[in-house]
GROMACS .gro file of C-alpha atoms in nm:
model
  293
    1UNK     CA    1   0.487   9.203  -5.856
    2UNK     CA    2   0.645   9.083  -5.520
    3UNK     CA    3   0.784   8.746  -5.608
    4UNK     CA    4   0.711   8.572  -5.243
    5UNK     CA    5   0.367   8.736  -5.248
    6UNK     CA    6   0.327   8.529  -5.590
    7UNK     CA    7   0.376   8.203  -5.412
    8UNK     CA    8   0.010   8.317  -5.223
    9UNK     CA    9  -0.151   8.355  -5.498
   10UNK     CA   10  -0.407   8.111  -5.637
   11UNK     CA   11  -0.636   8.065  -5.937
   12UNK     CA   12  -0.984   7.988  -5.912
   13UNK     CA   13  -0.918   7.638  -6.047
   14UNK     CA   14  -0.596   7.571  -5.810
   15UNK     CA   15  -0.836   7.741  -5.518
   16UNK     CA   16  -1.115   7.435  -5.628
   17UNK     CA   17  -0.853   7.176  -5.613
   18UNK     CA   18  -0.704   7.292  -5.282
   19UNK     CA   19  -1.100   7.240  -5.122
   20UNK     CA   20  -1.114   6.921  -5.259
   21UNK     CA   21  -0.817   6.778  -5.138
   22UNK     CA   22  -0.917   6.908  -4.827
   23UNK     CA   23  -1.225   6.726  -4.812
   24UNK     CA   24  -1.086   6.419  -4.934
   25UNK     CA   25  -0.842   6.429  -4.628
   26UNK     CA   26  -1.126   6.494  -4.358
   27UNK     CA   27  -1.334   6.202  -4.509
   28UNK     CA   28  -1.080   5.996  -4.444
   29UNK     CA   29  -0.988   6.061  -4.125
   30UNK     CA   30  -1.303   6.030  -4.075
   31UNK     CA   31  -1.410   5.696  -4.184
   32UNK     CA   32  -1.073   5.602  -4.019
   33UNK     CA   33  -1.243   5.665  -3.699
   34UNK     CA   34  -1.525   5.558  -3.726
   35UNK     CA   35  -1.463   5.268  -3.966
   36UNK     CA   36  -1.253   4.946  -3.975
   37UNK     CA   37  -0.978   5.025  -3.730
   38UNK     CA   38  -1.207   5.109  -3.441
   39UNK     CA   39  -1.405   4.794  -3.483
   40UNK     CA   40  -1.122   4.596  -3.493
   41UNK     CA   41  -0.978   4.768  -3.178
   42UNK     CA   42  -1.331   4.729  -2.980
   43UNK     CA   43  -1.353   4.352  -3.090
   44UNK     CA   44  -1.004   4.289  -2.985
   45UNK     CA   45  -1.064   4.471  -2.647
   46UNK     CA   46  -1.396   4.245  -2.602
   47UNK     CA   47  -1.154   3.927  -2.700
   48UNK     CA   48  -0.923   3.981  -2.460
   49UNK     CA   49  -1.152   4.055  -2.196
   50UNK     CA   50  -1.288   3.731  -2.249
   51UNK     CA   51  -0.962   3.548  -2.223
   52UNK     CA   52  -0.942   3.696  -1.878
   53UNK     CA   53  -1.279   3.597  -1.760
   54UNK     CA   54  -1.161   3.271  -1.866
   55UNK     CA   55  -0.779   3.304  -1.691
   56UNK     CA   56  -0.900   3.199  -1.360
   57UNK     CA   57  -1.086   2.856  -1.446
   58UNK     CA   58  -0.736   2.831  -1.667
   59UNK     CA   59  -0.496   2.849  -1.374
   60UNK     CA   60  -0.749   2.594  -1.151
   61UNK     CA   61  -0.738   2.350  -1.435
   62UNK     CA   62  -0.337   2.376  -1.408
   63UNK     CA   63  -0.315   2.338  -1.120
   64UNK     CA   64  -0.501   2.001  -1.128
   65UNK     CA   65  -0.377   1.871  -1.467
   66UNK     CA   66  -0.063   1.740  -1.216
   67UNK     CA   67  -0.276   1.542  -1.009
   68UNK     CA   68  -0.546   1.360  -1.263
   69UNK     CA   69  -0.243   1.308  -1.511
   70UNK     CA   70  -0.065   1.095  -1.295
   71UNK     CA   71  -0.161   0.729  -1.204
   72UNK     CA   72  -0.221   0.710  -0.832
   73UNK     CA   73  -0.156   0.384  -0.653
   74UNK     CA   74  -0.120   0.285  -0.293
   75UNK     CA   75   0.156   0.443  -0.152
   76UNK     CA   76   0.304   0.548   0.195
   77UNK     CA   77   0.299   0.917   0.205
   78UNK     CA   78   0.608   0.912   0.452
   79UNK     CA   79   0.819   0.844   0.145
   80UNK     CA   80   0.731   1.139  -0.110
   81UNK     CA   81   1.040   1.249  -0.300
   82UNK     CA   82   1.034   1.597  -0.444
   83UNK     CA   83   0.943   1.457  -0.789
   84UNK     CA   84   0.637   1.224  -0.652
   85UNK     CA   85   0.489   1.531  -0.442
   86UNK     CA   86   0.561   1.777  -0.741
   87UNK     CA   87   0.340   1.504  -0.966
   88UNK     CA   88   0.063   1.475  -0.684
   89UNK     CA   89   0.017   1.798  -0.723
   90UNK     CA   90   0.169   1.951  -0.407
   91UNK     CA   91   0.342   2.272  -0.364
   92UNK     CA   92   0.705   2.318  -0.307
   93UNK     CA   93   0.632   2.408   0.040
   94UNK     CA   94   0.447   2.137   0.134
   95UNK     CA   95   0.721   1.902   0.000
   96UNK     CA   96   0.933   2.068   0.207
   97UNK     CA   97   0.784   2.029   0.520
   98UNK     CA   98   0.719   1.690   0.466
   99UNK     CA   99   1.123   1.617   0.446
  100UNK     CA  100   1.203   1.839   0.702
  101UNK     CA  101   0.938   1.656   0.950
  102UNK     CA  102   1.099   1.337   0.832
  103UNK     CA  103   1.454   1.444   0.910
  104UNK     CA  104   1.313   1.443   1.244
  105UNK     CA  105   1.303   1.060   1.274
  106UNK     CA  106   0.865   1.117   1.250
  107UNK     CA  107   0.667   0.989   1.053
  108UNK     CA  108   0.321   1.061   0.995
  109UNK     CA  109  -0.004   0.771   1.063
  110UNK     CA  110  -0.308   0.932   0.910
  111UNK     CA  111  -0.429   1.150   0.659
  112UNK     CA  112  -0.517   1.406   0.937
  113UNK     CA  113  -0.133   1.386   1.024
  114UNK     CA  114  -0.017   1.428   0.677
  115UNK     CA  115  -0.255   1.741   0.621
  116UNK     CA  116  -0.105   1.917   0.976
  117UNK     CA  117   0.227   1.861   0.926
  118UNK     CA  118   0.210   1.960   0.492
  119UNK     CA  119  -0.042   2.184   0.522
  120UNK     CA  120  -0.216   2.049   0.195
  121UNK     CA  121  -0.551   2.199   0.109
  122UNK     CA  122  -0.867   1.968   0.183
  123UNK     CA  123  -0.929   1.951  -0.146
  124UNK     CA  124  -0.587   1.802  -0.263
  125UNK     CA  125  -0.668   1.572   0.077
  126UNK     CA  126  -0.946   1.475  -0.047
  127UNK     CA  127  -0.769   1.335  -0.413
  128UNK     CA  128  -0.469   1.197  -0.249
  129UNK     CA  129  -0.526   0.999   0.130
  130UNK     CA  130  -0.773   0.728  -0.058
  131UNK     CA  131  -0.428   0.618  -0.169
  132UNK     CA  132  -0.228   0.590   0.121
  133UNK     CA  133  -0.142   0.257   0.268
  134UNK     CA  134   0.056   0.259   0.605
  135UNK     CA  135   0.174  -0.024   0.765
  136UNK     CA  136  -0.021  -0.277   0.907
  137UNK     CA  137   0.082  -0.205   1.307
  138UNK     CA  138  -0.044   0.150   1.212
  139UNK     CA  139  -0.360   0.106   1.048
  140UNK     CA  140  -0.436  -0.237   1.293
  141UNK     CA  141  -0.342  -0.071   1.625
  142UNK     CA  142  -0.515  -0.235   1.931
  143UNK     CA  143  -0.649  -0.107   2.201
  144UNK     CA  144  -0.499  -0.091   2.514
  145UNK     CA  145  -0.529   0.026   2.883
  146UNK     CA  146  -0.249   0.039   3.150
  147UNK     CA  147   0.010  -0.167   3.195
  148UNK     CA  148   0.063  -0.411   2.883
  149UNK     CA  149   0.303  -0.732   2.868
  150UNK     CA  150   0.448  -0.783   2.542
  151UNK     CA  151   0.486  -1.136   2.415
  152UNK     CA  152   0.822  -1.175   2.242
  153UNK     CA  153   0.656  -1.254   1.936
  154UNK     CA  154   0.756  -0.921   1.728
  155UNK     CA  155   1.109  -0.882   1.866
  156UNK     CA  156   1.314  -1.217   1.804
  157UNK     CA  157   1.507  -1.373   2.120
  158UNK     CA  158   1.874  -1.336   2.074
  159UNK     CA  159   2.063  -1.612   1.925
  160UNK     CA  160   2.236  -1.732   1.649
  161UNK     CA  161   2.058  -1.619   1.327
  162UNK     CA  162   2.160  -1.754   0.980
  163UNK     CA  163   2.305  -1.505   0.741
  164UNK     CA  164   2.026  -1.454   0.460
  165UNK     CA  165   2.076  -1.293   0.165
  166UNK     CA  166   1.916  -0.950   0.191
  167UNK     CA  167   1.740  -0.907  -0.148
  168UNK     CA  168   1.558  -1.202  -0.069
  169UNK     CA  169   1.422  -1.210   0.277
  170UNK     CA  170   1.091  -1.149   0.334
  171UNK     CA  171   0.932  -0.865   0.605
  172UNK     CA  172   0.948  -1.195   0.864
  173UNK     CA  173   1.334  -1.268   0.801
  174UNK     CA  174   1.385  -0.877   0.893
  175UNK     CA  175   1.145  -0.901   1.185
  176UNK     CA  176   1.372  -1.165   1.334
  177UNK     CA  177   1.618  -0.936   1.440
  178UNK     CA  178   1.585  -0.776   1.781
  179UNK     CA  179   1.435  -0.476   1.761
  180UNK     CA  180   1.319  -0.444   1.461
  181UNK     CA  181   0.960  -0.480   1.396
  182UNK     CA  182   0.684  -0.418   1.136
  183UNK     CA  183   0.756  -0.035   1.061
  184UNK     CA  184   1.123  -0.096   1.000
  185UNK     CA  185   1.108  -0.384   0.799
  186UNK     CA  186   0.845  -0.235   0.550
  187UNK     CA  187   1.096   0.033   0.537
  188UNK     CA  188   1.415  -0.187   0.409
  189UNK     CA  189   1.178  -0.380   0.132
  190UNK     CA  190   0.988  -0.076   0.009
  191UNK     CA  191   1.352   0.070  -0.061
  192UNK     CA  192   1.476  -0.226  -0.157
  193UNK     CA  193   1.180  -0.253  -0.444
  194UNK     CA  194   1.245   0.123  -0.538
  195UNK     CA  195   1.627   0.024  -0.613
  196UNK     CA  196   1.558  -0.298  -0.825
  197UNK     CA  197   1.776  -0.405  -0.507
  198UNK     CA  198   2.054  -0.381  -0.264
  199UNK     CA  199   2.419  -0.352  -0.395
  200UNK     CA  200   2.628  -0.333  -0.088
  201UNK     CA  201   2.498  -0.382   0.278
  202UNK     CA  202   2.611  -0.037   0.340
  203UNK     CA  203   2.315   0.113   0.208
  204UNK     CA  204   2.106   0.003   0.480
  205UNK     CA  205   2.267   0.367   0.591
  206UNK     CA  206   2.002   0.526   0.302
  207UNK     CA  207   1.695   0.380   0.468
  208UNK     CA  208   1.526   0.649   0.657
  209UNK     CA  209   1.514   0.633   1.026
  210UNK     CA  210   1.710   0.285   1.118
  211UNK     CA  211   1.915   0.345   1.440
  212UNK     CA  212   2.288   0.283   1.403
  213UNK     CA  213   2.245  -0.037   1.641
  214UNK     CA  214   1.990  -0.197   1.412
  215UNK     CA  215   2.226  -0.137   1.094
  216UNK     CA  216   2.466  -0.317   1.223
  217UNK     CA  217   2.245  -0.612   1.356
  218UNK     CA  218   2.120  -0.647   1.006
  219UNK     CA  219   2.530  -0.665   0.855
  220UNK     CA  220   2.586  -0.953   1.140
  221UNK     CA  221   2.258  -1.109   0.996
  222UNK     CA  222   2.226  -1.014   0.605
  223UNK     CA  223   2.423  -0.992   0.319
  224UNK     CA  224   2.435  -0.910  -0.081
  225UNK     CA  225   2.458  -1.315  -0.141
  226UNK     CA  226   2.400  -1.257  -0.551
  227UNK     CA  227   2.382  -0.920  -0.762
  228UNK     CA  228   2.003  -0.806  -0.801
  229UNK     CA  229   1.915  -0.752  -1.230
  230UNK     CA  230   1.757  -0.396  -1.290
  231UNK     CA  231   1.734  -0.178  -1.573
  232UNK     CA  232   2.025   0.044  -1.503
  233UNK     CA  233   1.977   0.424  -1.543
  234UNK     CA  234   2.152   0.582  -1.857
  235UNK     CA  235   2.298   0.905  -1.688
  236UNK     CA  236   2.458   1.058  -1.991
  237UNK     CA  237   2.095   1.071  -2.157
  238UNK     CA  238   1.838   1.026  -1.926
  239UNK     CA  239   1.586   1.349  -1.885
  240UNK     CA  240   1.556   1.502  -1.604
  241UNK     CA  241   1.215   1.308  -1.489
  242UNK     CA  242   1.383   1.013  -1.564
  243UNK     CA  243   1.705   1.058  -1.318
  244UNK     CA  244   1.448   1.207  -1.062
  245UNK     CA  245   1.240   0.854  -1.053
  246UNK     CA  246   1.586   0.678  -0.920
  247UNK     CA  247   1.542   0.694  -0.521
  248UNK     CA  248   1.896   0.817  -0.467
  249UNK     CA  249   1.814   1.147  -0.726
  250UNK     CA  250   1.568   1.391  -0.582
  251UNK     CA  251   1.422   1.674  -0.842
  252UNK     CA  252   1.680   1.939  -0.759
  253UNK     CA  253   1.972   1.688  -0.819
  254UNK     CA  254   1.819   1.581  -1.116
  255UNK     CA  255   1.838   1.898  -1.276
  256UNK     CA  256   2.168   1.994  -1.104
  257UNK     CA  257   2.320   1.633  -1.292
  258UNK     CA  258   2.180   1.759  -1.673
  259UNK     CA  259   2.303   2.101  -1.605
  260UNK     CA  260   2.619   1.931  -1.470
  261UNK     CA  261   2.672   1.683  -1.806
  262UNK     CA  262   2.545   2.016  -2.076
  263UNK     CA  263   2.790   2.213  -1.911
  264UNK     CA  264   3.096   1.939  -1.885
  265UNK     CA  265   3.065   1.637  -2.093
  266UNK     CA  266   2.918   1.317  -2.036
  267UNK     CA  267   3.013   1.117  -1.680
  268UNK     CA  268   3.223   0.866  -1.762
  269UNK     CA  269   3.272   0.689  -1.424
  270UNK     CA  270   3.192   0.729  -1.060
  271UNK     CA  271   3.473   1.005  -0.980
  272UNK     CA  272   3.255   1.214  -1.216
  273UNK     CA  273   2.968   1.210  -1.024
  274UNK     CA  274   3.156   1.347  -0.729
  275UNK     CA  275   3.160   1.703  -0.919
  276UNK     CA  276   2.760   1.665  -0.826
  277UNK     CA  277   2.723   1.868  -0.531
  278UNK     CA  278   2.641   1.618  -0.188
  279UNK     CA  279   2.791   1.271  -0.311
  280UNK     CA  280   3.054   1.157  -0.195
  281UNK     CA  281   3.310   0.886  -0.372
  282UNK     CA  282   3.180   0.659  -0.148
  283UNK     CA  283   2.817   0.710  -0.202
  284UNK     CA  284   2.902   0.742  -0.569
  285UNK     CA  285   3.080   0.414  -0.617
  286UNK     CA  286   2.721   0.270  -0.487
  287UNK     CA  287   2.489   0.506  -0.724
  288UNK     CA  288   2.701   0.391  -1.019
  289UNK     CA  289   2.663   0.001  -0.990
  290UNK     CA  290   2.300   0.135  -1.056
  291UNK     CA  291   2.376   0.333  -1.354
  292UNK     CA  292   2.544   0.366  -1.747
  293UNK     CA  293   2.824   0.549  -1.854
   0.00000   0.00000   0.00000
């Protein structure tokens, strides 16, 4: 007999087995099919189809969480930082054209303002403006028609003013000083407040929007008579929401700073905050009086 023609030849009980086995293996494919696995893949197709019915009411609620999370109180929306507008809820957009309308020496006087120039939806509007608070010469403005004579009442007659100490005086002291009047002088205490207070008279150069003539009226007529107390900012281990609440730190710098320290060490004095991209030794030398080494 042909040896390979052996190897295709079966006995009736090897042909039996040979059927069964084939049998066995079609059964299971198909309860394999029709069984367990396909369940499972239908009800995990049905799952995630309901997770993405559900994305969209996800993302809103996101989007929100910034805003209700955050404890609103009266502020002037003229003086958003990147951090406060990125807790409000606004976009980085909007932040941005709300500093870049303020480099401008503007400011905006309503909520209608605010809207045009940041572009915020109504609905953010809506949460936000019952919180604004502008100054009283904005929100108290009088009617006028033609030709109107100012009293000197606002705008102090020249003369010999005695030097106050500047973390002190009140909005009235400020007002004293010709030409500057209510906006200006809300200005200088609302940043003063923000610091804890002022270190040097030479950051009356930090307040937004004081003319060069008025800065130096207010070093003839102020100065740093005692040190302010404030809780100083620990740089070397403060997060990066904590350096961006300190008015001198914006969000970006904030993170630039802890990338700045992981990458080189702690600061250890003021020179080291020069390798922070924008300060200068002299504006460093200020920013550390307020800080921790």
């Amino acid at each position: 007999m042909n040896p390979i023609k052996s190897y295709f030849q079966f006995s009736k009980e090897q042909r039996n087995g040979i059927f069964v086995l084939i049998l066995l293996v079609v059964g299971l494919q198909t309860a394999w099919f029709f069984g367990v696995n396909h369940t499972a893949e239908v009800t995990k197709s049905n799952v995630e189809v309901q997770w993405l019915t559900l994305q969209a009411d996800i993302d809103k609620l996101k989007g929100a969480s910034t805003v209700y999370g955050y404890e609103l109180k009266p502020y002037n929306p003229n003086f958003i930082t990147d951090y406060k507008g990125y807790k409000l809820g606004m976009s980085l957009q909007e932040i941005d054209r709300l500093l870049a309308f303020r480099r401008t020496n503007q400011y905006v006087n309503s909520a209608a303002d605010f809207q045009n120039v940041t572009k915020v939806s109504d609905s953010l509007l809506a949460i936000l403006s019952p919180f604004f608070k502008f100054p009283d010469w904005v929100t108290h403005k009088k009617d006028t028609k033609g030709f109107v004579k100012y009293e000197k009442k606002t705008f102090a007659t020249e003369g010999k003013i005695p030097i106050l100490d500047v973390n002190s005086a009140s909005a009235e002291d400020f007002m004293r000083i010709n030409g500057i009047g209510a906006g200006y002088s809300d200005r200088i205490i609302i940043f003063r407040e923000s610091l804890g207070g002022f270190v040097s008279m030479q950051q009356m150069e930090d307040i937004w929007g004081l003319p060069p003539e008025v800065i130096t009226k207010l070093n003839v007529s102020f100065k740093v008579s005692s040190q302010p107390t404030f809780r100083k900012l620990d740089i070397n281990n403060a997060s990066v929401k904590e350096i961006a609440q300190f008015p001198y730190f914006r969000y970006s710098l904030a993170k630039e700073i802890v990338t700045c320290r992981s990458m080189n060490g702690d600061f250890k004095n003021a020179s080291d905050l020069t390798k922070i991209k924008g300060l200068s030794i002299e504006k460093a030398n200020i920013i550390a009086l307020y800080l921790t080494f």
